[in-house]
Coordinates of C-alpha atoms and ligand atoms in Angstrom, one line a residue:
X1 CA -20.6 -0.5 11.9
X2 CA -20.0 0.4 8.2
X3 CA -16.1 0.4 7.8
X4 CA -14.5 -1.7 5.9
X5 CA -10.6 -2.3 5.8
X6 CA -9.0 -3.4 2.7
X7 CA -4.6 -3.6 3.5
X8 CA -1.7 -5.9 3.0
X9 CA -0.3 -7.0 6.4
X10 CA 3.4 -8.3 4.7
X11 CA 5.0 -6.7 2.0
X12 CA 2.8 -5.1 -0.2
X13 CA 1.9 -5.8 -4.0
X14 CA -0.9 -8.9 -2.4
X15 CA -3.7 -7.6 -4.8
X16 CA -5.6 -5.7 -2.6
X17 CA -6.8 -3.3 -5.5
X18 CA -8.7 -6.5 -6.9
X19 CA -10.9 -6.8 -3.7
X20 CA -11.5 -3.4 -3.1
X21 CA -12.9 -3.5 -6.9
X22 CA -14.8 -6.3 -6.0
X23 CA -15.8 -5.3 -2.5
X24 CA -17.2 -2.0 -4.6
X25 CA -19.4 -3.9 -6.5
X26 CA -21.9 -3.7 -3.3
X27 CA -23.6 -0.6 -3.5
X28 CA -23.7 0.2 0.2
X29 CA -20.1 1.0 -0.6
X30 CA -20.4 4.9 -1.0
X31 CA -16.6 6.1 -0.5
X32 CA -12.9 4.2 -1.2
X33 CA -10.5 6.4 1.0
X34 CA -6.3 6.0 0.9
X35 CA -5.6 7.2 4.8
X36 CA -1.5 6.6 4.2
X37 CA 1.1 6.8 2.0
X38 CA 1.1 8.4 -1.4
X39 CA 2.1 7.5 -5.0
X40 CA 4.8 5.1 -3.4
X41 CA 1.5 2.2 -3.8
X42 CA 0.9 0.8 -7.0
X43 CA -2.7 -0.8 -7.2
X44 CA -3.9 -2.8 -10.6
X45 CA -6.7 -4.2 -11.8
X46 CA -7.7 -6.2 -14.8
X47 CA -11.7 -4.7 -15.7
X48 CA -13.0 -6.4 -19.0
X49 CA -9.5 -7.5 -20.2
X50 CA -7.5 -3.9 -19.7
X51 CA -5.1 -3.8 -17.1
X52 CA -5.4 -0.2 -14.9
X53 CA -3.3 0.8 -12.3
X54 CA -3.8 3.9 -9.6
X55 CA -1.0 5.1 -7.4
X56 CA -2.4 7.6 -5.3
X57 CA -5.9 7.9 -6.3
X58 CA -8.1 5.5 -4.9
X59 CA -8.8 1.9 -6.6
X60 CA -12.3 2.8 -6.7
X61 CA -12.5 5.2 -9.1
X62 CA -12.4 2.8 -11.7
X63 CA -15.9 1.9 -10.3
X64 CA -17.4 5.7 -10.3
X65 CA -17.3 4.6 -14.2
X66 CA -20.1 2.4 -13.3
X67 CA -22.5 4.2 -10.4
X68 CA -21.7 7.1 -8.1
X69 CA -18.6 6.5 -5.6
X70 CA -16.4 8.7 -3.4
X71 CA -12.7 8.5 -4.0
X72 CA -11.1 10.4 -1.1
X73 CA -7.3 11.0 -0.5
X74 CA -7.4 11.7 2.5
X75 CA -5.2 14.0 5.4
X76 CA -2.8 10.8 6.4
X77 CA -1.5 11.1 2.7
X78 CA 1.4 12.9 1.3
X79 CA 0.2 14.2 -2.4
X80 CA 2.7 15.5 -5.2
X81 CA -0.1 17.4 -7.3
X82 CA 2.1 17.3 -10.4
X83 CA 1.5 13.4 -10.7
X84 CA -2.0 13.4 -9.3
X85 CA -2.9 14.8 -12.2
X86 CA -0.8 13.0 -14.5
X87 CA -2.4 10.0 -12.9
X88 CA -5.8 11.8 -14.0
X89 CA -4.8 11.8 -17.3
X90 CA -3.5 8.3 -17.6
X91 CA -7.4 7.5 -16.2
X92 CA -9.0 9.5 -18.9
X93 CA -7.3 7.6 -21.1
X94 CA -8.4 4.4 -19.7
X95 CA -11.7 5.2 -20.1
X96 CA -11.9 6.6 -16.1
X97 CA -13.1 10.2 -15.8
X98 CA -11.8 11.6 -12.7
X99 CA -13.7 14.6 -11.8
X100 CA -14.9 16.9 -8.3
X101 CA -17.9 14.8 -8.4
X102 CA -16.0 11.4 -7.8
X103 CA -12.5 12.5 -6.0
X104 CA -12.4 14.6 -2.5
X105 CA -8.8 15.4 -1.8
X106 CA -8.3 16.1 1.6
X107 CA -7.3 20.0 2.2
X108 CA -4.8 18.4 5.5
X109 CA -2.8 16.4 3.1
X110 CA 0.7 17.4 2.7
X111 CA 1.9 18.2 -0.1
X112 CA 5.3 16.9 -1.9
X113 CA 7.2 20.3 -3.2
X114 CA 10.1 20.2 -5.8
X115 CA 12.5 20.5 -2.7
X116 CA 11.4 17.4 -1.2
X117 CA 11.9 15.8 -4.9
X118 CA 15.8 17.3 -5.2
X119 CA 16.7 15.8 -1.8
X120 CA 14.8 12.7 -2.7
X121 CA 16.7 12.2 -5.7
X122 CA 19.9 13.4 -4.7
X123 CA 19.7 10.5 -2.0
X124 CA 18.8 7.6 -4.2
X125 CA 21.2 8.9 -6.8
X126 CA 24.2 8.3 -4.3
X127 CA 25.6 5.3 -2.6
X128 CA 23.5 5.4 0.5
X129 CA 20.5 5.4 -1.2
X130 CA 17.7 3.7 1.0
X131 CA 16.2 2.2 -2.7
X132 CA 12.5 4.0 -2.5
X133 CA 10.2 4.5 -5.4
X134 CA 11.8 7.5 -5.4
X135 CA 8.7 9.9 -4.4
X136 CA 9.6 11.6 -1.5
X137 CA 7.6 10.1 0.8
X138 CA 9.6 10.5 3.7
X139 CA 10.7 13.5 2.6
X140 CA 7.5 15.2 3.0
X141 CA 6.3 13.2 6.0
X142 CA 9.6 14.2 7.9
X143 CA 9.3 17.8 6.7
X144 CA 5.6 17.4 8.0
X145 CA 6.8 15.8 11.8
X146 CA 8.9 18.9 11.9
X147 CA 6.2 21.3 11.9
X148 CA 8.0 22.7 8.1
X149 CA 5.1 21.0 5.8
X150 CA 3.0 22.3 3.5
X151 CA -1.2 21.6 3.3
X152 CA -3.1 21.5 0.2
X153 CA -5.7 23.7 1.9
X154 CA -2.7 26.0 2.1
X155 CA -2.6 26.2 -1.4
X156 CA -5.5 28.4 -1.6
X157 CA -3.7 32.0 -1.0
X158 CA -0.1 32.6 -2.3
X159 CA 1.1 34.1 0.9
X160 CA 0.3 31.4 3.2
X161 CA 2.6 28.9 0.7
X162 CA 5.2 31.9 0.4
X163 CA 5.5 31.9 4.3
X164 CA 5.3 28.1 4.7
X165 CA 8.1 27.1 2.2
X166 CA 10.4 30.0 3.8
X167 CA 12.5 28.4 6.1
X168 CA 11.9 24.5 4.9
X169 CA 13.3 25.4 1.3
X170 CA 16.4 27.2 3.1
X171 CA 17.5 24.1 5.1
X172 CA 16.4 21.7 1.9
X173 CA 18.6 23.9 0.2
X174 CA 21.7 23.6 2.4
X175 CA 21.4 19.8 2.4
X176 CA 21.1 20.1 -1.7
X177 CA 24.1 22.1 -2.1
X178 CA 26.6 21.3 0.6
X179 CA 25.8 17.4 1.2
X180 CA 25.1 16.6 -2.4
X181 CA 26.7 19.2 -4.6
X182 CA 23.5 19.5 -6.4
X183 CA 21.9 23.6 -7.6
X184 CA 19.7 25.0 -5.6
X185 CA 15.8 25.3 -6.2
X186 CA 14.8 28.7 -6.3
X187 CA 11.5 30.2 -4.0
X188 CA 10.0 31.4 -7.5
X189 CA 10.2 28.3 -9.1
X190 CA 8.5 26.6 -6.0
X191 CA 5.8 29.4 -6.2
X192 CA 5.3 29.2 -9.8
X193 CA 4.6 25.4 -9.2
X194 CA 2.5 26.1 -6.3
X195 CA 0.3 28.7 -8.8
X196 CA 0.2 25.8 -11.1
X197 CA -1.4 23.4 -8.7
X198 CA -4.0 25.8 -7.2
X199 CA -5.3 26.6 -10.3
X200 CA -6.0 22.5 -10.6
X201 CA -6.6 21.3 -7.5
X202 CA -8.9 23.5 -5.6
X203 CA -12.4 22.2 -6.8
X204 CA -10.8 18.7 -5.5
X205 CA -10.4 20.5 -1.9
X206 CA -12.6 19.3 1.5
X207 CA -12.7 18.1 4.6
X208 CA -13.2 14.4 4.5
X209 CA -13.7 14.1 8.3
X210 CA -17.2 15.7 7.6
X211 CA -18.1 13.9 4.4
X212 CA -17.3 10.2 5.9
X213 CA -19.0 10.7 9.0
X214 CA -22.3 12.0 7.4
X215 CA -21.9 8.6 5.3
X216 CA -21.5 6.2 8.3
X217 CA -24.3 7.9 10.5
X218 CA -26.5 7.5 7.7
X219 CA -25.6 3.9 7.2
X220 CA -23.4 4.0 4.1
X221 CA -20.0 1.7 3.9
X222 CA -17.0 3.3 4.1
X223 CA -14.1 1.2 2.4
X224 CA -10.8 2.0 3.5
X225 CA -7.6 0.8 1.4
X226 CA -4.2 0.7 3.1
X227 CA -1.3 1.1 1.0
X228 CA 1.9 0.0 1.6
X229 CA 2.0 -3.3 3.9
X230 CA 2.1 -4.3 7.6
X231 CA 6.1 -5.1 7.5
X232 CA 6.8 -1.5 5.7
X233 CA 5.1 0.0 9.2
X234 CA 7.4 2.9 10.3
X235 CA 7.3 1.4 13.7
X236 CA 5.6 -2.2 13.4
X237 CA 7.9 -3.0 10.4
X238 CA 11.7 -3.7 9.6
X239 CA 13.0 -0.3 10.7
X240 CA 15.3 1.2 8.3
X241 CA 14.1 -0.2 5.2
X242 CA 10.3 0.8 6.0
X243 CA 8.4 3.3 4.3
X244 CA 7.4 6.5 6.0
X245 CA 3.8 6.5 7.3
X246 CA 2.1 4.3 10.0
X247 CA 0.2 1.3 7.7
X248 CA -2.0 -0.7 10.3
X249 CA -5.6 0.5 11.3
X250 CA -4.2 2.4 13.6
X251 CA -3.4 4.9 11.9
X252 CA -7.0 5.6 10.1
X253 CA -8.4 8.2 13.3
X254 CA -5.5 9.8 12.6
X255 CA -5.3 9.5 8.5
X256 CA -8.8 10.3 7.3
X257 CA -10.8 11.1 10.8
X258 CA -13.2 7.9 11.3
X259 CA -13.2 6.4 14.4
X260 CA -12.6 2.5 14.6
X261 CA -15.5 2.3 16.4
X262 CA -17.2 1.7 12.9
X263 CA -14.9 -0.9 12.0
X264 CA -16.8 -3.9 10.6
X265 CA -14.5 -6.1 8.5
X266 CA -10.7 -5.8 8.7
X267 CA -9.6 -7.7 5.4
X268 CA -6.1 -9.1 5.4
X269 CA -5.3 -9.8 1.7
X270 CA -1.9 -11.9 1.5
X271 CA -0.3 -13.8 -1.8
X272 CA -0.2 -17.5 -1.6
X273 CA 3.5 -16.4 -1.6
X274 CA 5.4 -13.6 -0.2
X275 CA 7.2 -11.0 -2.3
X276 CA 10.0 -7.8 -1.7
X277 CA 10.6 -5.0 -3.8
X278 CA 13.9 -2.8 -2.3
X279 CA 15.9 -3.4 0.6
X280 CA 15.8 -5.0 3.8
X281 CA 15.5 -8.5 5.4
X282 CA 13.3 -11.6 3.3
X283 CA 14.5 -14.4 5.7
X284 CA 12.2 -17.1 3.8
X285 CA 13.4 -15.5 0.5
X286 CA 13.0 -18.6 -2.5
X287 CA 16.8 -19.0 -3.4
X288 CA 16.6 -21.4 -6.1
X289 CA 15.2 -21.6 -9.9
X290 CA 11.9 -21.5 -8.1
X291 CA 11.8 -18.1 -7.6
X292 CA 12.3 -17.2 -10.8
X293 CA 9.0 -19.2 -12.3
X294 CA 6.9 -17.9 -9.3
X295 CA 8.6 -14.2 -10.4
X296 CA 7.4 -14.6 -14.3
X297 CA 4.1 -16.6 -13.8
X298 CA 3.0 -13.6 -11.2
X299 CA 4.7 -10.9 -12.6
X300 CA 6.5 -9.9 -9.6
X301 CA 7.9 -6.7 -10.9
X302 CA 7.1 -3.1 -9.2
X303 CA 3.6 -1.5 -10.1
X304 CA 5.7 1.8 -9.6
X305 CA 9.3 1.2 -10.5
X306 CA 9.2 -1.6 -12.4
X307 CA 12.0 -3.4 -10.3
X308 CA 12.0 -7.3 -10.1
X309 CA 10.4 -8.3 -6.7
X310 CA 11.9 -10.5 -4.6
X311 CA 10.1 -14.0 -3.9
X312 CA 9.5 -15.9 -0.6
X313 CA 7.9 -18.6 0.9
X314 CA 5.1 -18.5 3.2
X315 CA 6.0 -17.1 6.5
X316 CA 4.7 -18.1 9.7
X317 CA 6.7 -16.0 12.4
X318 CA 5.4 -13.4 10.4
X319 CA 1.8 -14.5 10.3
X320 CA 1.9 -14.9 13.8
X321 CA 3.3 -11.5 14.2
X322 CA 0.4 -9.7 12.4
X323 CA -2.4 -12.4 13.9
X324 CA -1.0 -11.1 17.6
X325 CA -1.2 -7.7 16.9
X326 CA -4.7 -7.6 14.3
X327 CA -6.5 -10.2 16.2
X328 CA -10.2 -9.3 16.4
X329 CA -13.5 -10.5 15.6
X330 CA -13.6 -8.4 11.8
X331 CA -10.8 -10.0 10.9
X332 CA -11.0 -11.8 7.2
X333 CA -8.5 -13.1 5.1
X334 CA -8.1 -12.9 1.0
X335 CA -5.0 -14.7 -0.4
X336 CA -4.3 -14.2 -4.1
X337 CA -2.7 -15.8 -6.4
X338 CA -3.0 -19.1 -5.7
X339 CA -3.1 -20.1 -9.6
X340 CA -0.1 -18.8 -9.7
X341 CA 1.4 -21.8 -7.6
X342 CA 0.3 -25.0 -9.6
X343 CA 2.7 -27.6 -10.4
X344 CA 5.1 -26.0 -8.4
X345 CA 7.4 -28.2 -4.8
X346 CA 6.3 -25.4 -2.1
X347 CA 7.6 -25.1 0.7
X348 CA 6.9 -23.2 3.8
X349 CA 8.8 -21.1 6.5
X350 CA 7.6 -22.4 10.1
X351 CA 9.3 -19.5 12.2
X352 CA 13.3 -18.6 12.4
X353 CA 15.3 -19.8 15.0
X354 CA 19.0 -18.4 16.1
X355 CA 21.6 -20.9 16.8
X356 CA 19.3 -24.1 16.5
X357 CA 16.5 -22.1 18.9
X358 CA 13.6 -20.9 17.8
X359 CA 12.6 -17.4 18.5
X360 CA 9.0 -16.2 20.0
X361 CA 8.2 -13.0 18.4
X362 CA 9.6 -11.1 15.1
X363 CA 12.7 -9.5 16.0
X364 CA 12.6 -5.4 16.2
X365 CA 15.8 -5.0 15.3
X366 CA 18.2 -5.8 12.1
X367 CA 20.9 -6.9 14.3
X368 CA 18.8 -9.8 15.5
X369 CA 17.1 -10.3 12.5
X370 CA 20.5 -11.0 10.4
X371 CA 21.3 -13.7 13.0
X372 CA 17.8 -15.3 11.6
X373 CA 17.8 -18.6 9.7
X374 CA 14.3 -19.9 8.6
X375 CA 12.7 -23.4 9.2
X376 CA 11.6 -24.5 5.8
X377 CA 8.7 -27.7 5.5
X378 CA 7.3 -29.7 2.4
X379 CA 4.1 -27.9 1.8
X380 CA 1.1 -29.6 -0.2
X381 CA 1.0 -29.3 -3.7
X382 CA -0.9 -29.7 -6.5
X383 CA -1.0 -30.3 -10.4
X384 CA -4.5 -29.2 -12.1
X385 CA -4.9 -25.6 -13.4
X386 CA -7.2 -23.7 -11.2
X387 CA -6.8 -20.7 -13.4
X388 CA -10.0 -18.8 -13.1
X389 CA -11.7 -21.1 -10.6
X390 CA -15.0 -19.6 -8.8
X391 CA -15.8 -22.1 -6.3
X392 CA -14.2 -24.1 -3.6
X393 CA -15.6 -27.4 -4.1
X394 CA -13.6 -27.0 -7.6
X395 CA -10.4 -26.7 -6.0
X396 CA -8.0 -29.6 -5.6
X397 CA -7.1 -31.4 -2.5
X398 CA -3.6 -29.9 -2.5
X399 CA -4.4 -26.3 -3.0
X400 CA -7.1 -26.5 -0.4
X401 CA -4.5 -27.8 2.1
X402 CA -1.9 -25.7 0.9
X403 CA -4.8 -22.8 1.8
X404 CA -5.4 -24.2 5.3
X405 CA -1.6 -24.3 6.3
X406 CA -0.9 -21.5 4.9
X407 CA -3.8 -19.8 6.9
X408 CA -2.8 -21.3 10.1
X409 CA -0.7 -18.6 11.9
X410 CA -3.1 -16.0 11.2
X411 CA -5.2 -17.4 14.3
X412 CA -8.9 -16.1 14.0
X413 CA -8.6 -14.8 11.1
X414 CA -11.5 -16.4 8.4
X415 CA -10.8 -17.1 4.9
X416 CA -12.8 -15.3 2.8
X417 CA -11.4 -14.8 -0.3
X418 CA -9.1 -16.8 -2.6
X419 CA -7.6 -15.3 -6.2
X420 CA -7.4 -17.6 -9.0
X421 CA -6.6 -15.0 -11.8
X422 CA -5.9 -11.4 -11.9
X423 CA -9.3 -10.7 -13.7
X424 CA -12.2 -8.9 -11.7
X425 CA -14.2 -12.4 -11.4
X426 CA -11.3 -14.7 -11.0
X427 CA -12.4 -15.1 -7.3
X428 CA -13.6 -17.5 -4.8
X429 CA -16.0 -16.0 -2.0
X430 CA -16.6 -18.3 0.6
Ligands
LIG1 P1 9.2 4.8 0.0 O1 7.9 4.5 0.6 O2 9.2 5.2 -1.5 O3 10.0 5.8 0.8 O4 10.1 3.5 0.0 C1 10.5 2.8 1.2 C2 10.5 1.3 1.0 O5 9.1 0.9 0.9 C3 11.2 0.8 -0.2 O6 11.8 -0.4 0.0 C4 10.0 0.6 -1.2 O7 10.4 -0.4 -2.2 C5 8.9 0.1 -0.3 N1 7.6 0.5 -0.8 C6 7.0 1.7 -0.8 N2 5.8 1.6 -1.2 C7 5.5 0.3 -1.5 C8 4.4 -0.3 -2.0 O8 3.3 0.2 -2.2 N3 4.5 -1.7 -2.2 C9 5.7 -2.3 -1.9 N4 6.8 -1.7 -1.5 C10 6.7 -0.4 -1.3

C-alpha cells in the first residue's frame, strides 16, 4: 500500500519539506504530489549548506536534481501561473531545473486570474482584512465552489477561457468598483494574461489521476505533502481565520485522485513548539521574553510573507483533537526542532478549561474558544547542545522526556522522526 503522507496537523511551518526531502532519498519514491492549497505554503530546505524554498511546486523537485522524480500539482490546488513560473526561475537559479520531464501540473487545477488578485488585495488592503498571504486562495477556491472557476486544461483554446471568465470577471468587477473603489480589470487584459500562460504551461498539462495510479499498481511510492496545517482546515480548523481548502487526508481522493486505500504511512510532522502566522486564536501562546528566543533561535518568521510567527507551547487539547480524528495504524510522528529548545524553562499546555472546568474536545466555535484559558505544566528540560544529533541514545534525559510528554496526546501515534538542525541529515530515525 504505497502512499505515503507527509502534513502538518497544527499550524503549519513544522518542517515537513525536510522529511519529505529525506523521505525522497528512498528510491521507491517515484512522485511528490501537493493535493491542496497553493503558493499560500512555504516549504524550505537546507541541501549542502543553501537554503531553498518552494511554494507551490512540490518539495521534491529539489531531489529530481539527483535521480528521476515526479513533481505533480495536482487538481485540489489553486495555481497562479504567473508565480509558478517565477518560482521556476528562482529554482533554476538554485541550481534546480524544473522541466515537463520532472513537473505534471494537473489540467483540473484552478487557476488564480488577475481578478481574483484585485479583490484579494483590495481586501487585505482595508480594515477587514482576514491577514492572508495575500494569494487569493480563497478567492479562487470560492469562485471554483461557485461553479465561475477557471481550469488549466481550459487554457488550451482561447474561447473556452473567453466564455469562462465572462460572468465571474463581471461580478469580481462590481465588488472591485463599488465595495472597494478600486478600477476595473479589463476582459483583454485577463485574455492577454491567459495567452501568456498557455504559451508556458501546456507541455506541464496531464491528468495525474492516470499517472499516480499506473505508479501504485506497479508498486512505486507515492509521497503526498499537505500544505497548510490540520488547525487551518476549512472545516476541522478555527473557522474564520482558516485557509481555504480541506488540509487532512481526506481530502486527497478528492485533490489528486488516489484512493486511501493505498495509504501506508500517515506522517504527522509537529515542532517541539507550536507557532502562528496571521490571525486567529493561540490559546497556549508564549507570553513572556521566552517567545522571543524560541522566535530568533527558530526563525519563526513566514516562508511566504516574511511576518513574525507567533510562538506557543505545546498543546495537548489540540493533540488530542488531531490523535481522535487521525488515529490509525499508519500513523507516525516527526517533531522538529527540538535543538531549537536547549537551555530553555518549557512549559506545556495540558488542555483549556472554562471557568476552572476543563473542556473535552477543541471548541468549534470562536465564541467558546475566547472563553478558553490554558493549563500550563513545568515540562523537562535540558542543558547540552543537541544541535545536529543523529541518534537517540545521544540525546539527553531531558529532551527525551520532554519528547515522550510531548508525544503523549497524540495516542498511537509512533515517533519516528526527531529534528536536531535544519540541515538535510540533522535527523534522528528511530
Ligand atoms: P490564505 O491561505 O492565504 O488565504 O490565508 C489564510 C490563513 O492561513 C492566514 O492566517 C495565513 O497566515 C494562514 N496560512 C496560509 N497558508 C499557510 C501556510 O502554509 N503556513 C502557515 N499559515 C498559512
Amino acid at each position: 500500500m504505497p502512499v505515503w503522507i507527509v502534513r502538518d496537523p497544527l499550524f503549519g511551518d513544522g518542517g515537513k519539506a525536510k522529511i519529505v526531502d529525506f523521505l525522497t532519498e528512498d528510491p521507491r519514491v517515484s512522485a511528490v504530489v501537493r493535493w491542496q492549497g497553493g503558493d499560500n505554503a512555504g516549504h524550505t530546505m537546507v541541501v549542502n549548506g543553501q537554503k531553498i524554498a518552494v511554494h507551490a511546486i512540490p518539495s521534491g523537485v529539489v531531489r529530481a536534481k539527483e535521480r528521476p522524480l515526479l513533481s505533480v500539482m495536482a487538481r485540489g490546488m489553486v495555481i497562479n501561473p504567473t508565480r509558478v513560473f517565477r518560482e521556476i526561475e528562482k529554482l533554476k537559479e538554485k541550481g534546480v531545473e524544473v522541466t515537463p520531464e520532472n513537473l505534471l501540473i494537473s489540467e483540473g487545477a484552478k487557476l488564480t486570474m488577475s481578478y481574483h488578485m484585485a479583490l484579494e488585495l483590495a481586501r487585505e488592503s482595508g480594515v477587514r482584512k482576514k491577514d492572508t498571504t495575500a494569494r487569493a486562495i480563497s478567492q479562487t477556491y470560492g469562485f471554483h465552489r461557485f461553479y465561475q472557476g477557471v481550469l488549466a486544461g481550459d487554457l488550451r483554446d482561447p474561447d473556452v477561457v473567453r466564455e469562462r471568465i465572462r460572468d465571474p470577471l463581471a461580478w469580481a468587477n462590481a465588488i472591485i468598483s463599488q465595495v472597494y473603489g478600486q478600477e476595473m480589470i479589463t476582459e483583454d487584459q485577463v485574455m492577454a494574461e491567459a495567452k501568456e500562460w498557455r504559451e508556458k504551461i501546456l507541455p506541464f498539462l496531464g491528468n495525474e489521476i492516470l499517472v499516480l495510479n499506473q505508479m501504485l499498481r506497479t508498486g512505486q511510492i507515492v509521497l503526498l505533502e499537505g500544505a497548510q496545517s490540520g488547525m487551518l482546515d476549512a472545516d476541522l480548523g478555527i473557522y474564520p481565520n482558516t485557509t481555504a481548502s480541506n488540509t487532512w487526508p481526506g481530502s486527497i481522493q478528492s485533490g489528486c485522485g488516489v484512493s486511501s486505500h493505498w495509504i501506508e504511512r500517515d506522517i504527522l510532522v509537529i515542532k517541539a513548539y507550536i507557532s502562528r502566522v496571521g490571525q486567529g486564536h493561540l490559546v497556549a501562546e508564549i507570553l513572556d521574553q521566552r517567545a522571543n528566543i524560541i522566535r530568533e533561535r527558530g526563525q519563526e518568521y513566514g516562508t511566504t510573507t516574511g511576518r513574525p510567527r507567533r510562538i506557543g507551547w505545546p498543546d495537548f487539547q489540540i493533540g488530542r483533537y488531531v490523535a481522535l480524528i487521525s488515529t490509525s495504524q499508519a500513523s507516525e510522528l516527526a517533531v522538529t526542532k527540538v535543538d531549537v529548545l536547549t537551555g530553555i524553562d518549557l512549559e506545556v499546555c495540558t488542555g483549556y478549561q472554562i471557568n476552572g472546568q476543563p473542556i473535552p474536545i477543541f471548541p468549534t466555535t470562536v465564541a467558546e474558544l475566547n472563553q478558553c484559558q490554558p493549563i500550563l505544566t513545568k515540562a523537562p528540560t535540558w542543558q547540552e547542545d543537541i544541535t545536529g544529533l543523529t541518534n537517540f541514545r545521544g540525546l539527553p534525559r531531558g529532551a527525551k522526556d520532554y519528547l515522550e510528554l510531548i508525544c503523549s496526546p497524540y495516542r498511537y501515534c509512533r515517533l519516528s522522526m526527531i529534528g536536531t538542525g535544519p540541515g538535510r541529515e540533522e535527523l534522528i530515525v528511530l
